Amino acid sequence: MLRRNNTKGSPGMADTQRPIQHAPDRPWIFRTYAGHSTAQKSNELYRGNLAKGQTGLSIAFDLPTQTAYDADHILAKGEVGKVGVPVKHMGDMAQLFDQLPLEEMNTSMTINAPAAWMLAMYVALADERGDDRAKLRGTTQNDIVKEYLSRGTYVFPPEPSMRLIADMVSWCYTEVPKWNPMNVCSYHLQEAGATPEQELAYALATAIAVLDKVKAGGQVPESDFETVFGRISFFVNAGVRFVTELCKMRAFVDLWEEIGRERYGVTDPKALLFRYGVQVNSLGLTEPQPENNVYRILIEALAVTLSKRARCRALQLPAWNEAMGLPRPWDQQWSLRLQQILAYETDLLEFEDIFDGSHVIEGKTEELKEKARATLAEIDALGGATNAITHMKESLVGAHIDRIKAIENGSLSVVGVNKYTSTEESPLGVGDGSIQTVDPMEEAMQVRDLANWRATRDVKKVNAALDELRKAAAENRNIMEPSITCAKAGVTTGEWGTAMREVFGEFRAPTGVAMVISSGGDEEIEAVKAEVDRVSDALGRRLTYVLGKPGLDGHSNGAEQIAARGREVGMDVVYEGIRFTPAEIAAQAKEAKAHVVGLSILSGSHLDLVRETIAEMRKQGLENVPLVVGGIIPPEDAQALRQMGVARIYTPKDFKITGIMGDVVKVVEKAWLATA
């Protein structure tokens, strides 16, 4: 626990004997999470953002890169360059950092399953440029547990995945000592509905699992373990409930020091610091009245900057219009300016912690710590984070169900959504160019680039490097240097991923929606349930809804809520999780004798994937089965989907899930019973 000196000082002095006011502290790192289309276009965006005063890079990779597929893989179709930048090989990595001095950059990579590969290419690029590895600064997210729980860009099973993380942690502290090999990420836990105590406990349990794995691996001498502990960083979420979120950060600080001292015997105060970066909450950004998101973002930013004792080390803010699509450079600039005004125009960096001594803040912080300790004890009793994945996933889905129902019934207010919904038309985002879009021809260009890359490299060197990589993986040797050799030989992201899959296998995480759900007597749910029963009787069997997530989009929170609510109203819902091809979803629909098929797509690839799913359903003789689609879908794309034959389109503004299920019942009745 943190100890504070409560000895009273002279007037004008804090109780810690330090001046109340002082020269401004150094501000946190200003980041903008960005990347799209191509390495060249993303590089131009980065250089532009840095010129505007951004002080660190935060790389968004596209979904094929995040899941270790090449651009020409069947699952990559429609996904290339949509939610981030494709990095297929060393050529892309070199283009991405063109004219950017690696030794001076602070680079954050939001990458998990292939984190070792992305860092290997980054280090290989530094080697080829003649940069000193020891001067490289930055972070790889590299948190696979939260991928199983909330984000979905996992590849390998838990044990080999944890082994890869431990390899990176063990290698980085000597080879790239300023690099954070793991950024324990609670951000997506909150996006999946986590309560504050769940976010605290699940993140800390993940860090414990990694540190225990490093200890057991024997690559780090006991004398160096304190250094390794000090290189673990965190990436957290800050929601709009300001006091609770501020106290959550203070609880993180205390609990991390407690774990370091009591579990691992760490004594160095610097190593015990809770070092964290933040992206403030995107879950709470609204499509209705999106201009209100600016206020939400500011309040959330204050929660992680006002408390000096628990101030973030780096901050990236979403743009006001991210609930509608990719933000434009101007939108990103607006978010950056918010950080700069906060840091340079206000006086918040000139004072000691303004919340120390507040009985309200201390009381709430202690409450969160106690709840987090209890949750940690539950996870420990199950054998730690990797053994508790199913339990944690079901708990997250349950917490999100509670949150969604609170919004639906109005007990949780969201201005512009379920409260004060009348509005003037916004002039901020209208007409062509109101959101960033990716040219659909970019994917074909990426596939051609990939073919050219393969044709011009030394195949013998590639094969030899891949053989050594497989051996290192199979023999439990550290994976980093063989991966760096692969990068220099010209191995592609998909080839690295294939080699690892051959040794480690693949994994499909639990969906978290297997629990039996009761309506609790909710009148709207009971009414829709009665309609499901009526239509099921007319159909001669239970109304069957096949729900699929085609492509590589791992944002499954919405699909899980639809699946859970569908079961709650009495439908027979088939939902197998993420990452299926359109052909596989069509086959599921045929096997289940689906009355309706639903697709959930949030990656911007809806046009391609819906078109292909419709074609596959026709091949299976399912052309009369209605198709409904949900996701972040601009109005012009919605019109195109309707022309393809999509029966209904649901976007974030359709927040009443029970109403959606009632609408789906009508779609089924019209399709199957209207002419009966």
PDB file of C-alpha atoms in Angstrom, residues 204 318 584:
ATOM      1  CA  LEU A 204      -4.220  -7.618 -12.514  1.00  0.00           C
ATOM      2  CA  PRO A 318     -11.140   8.835 -29.698  1.00  0.00           C
ATOM      3  CA  GLU A 584     -19.383 -21.531 -43.153  1.00  0.00           C
TER       4      GLU A 584
END
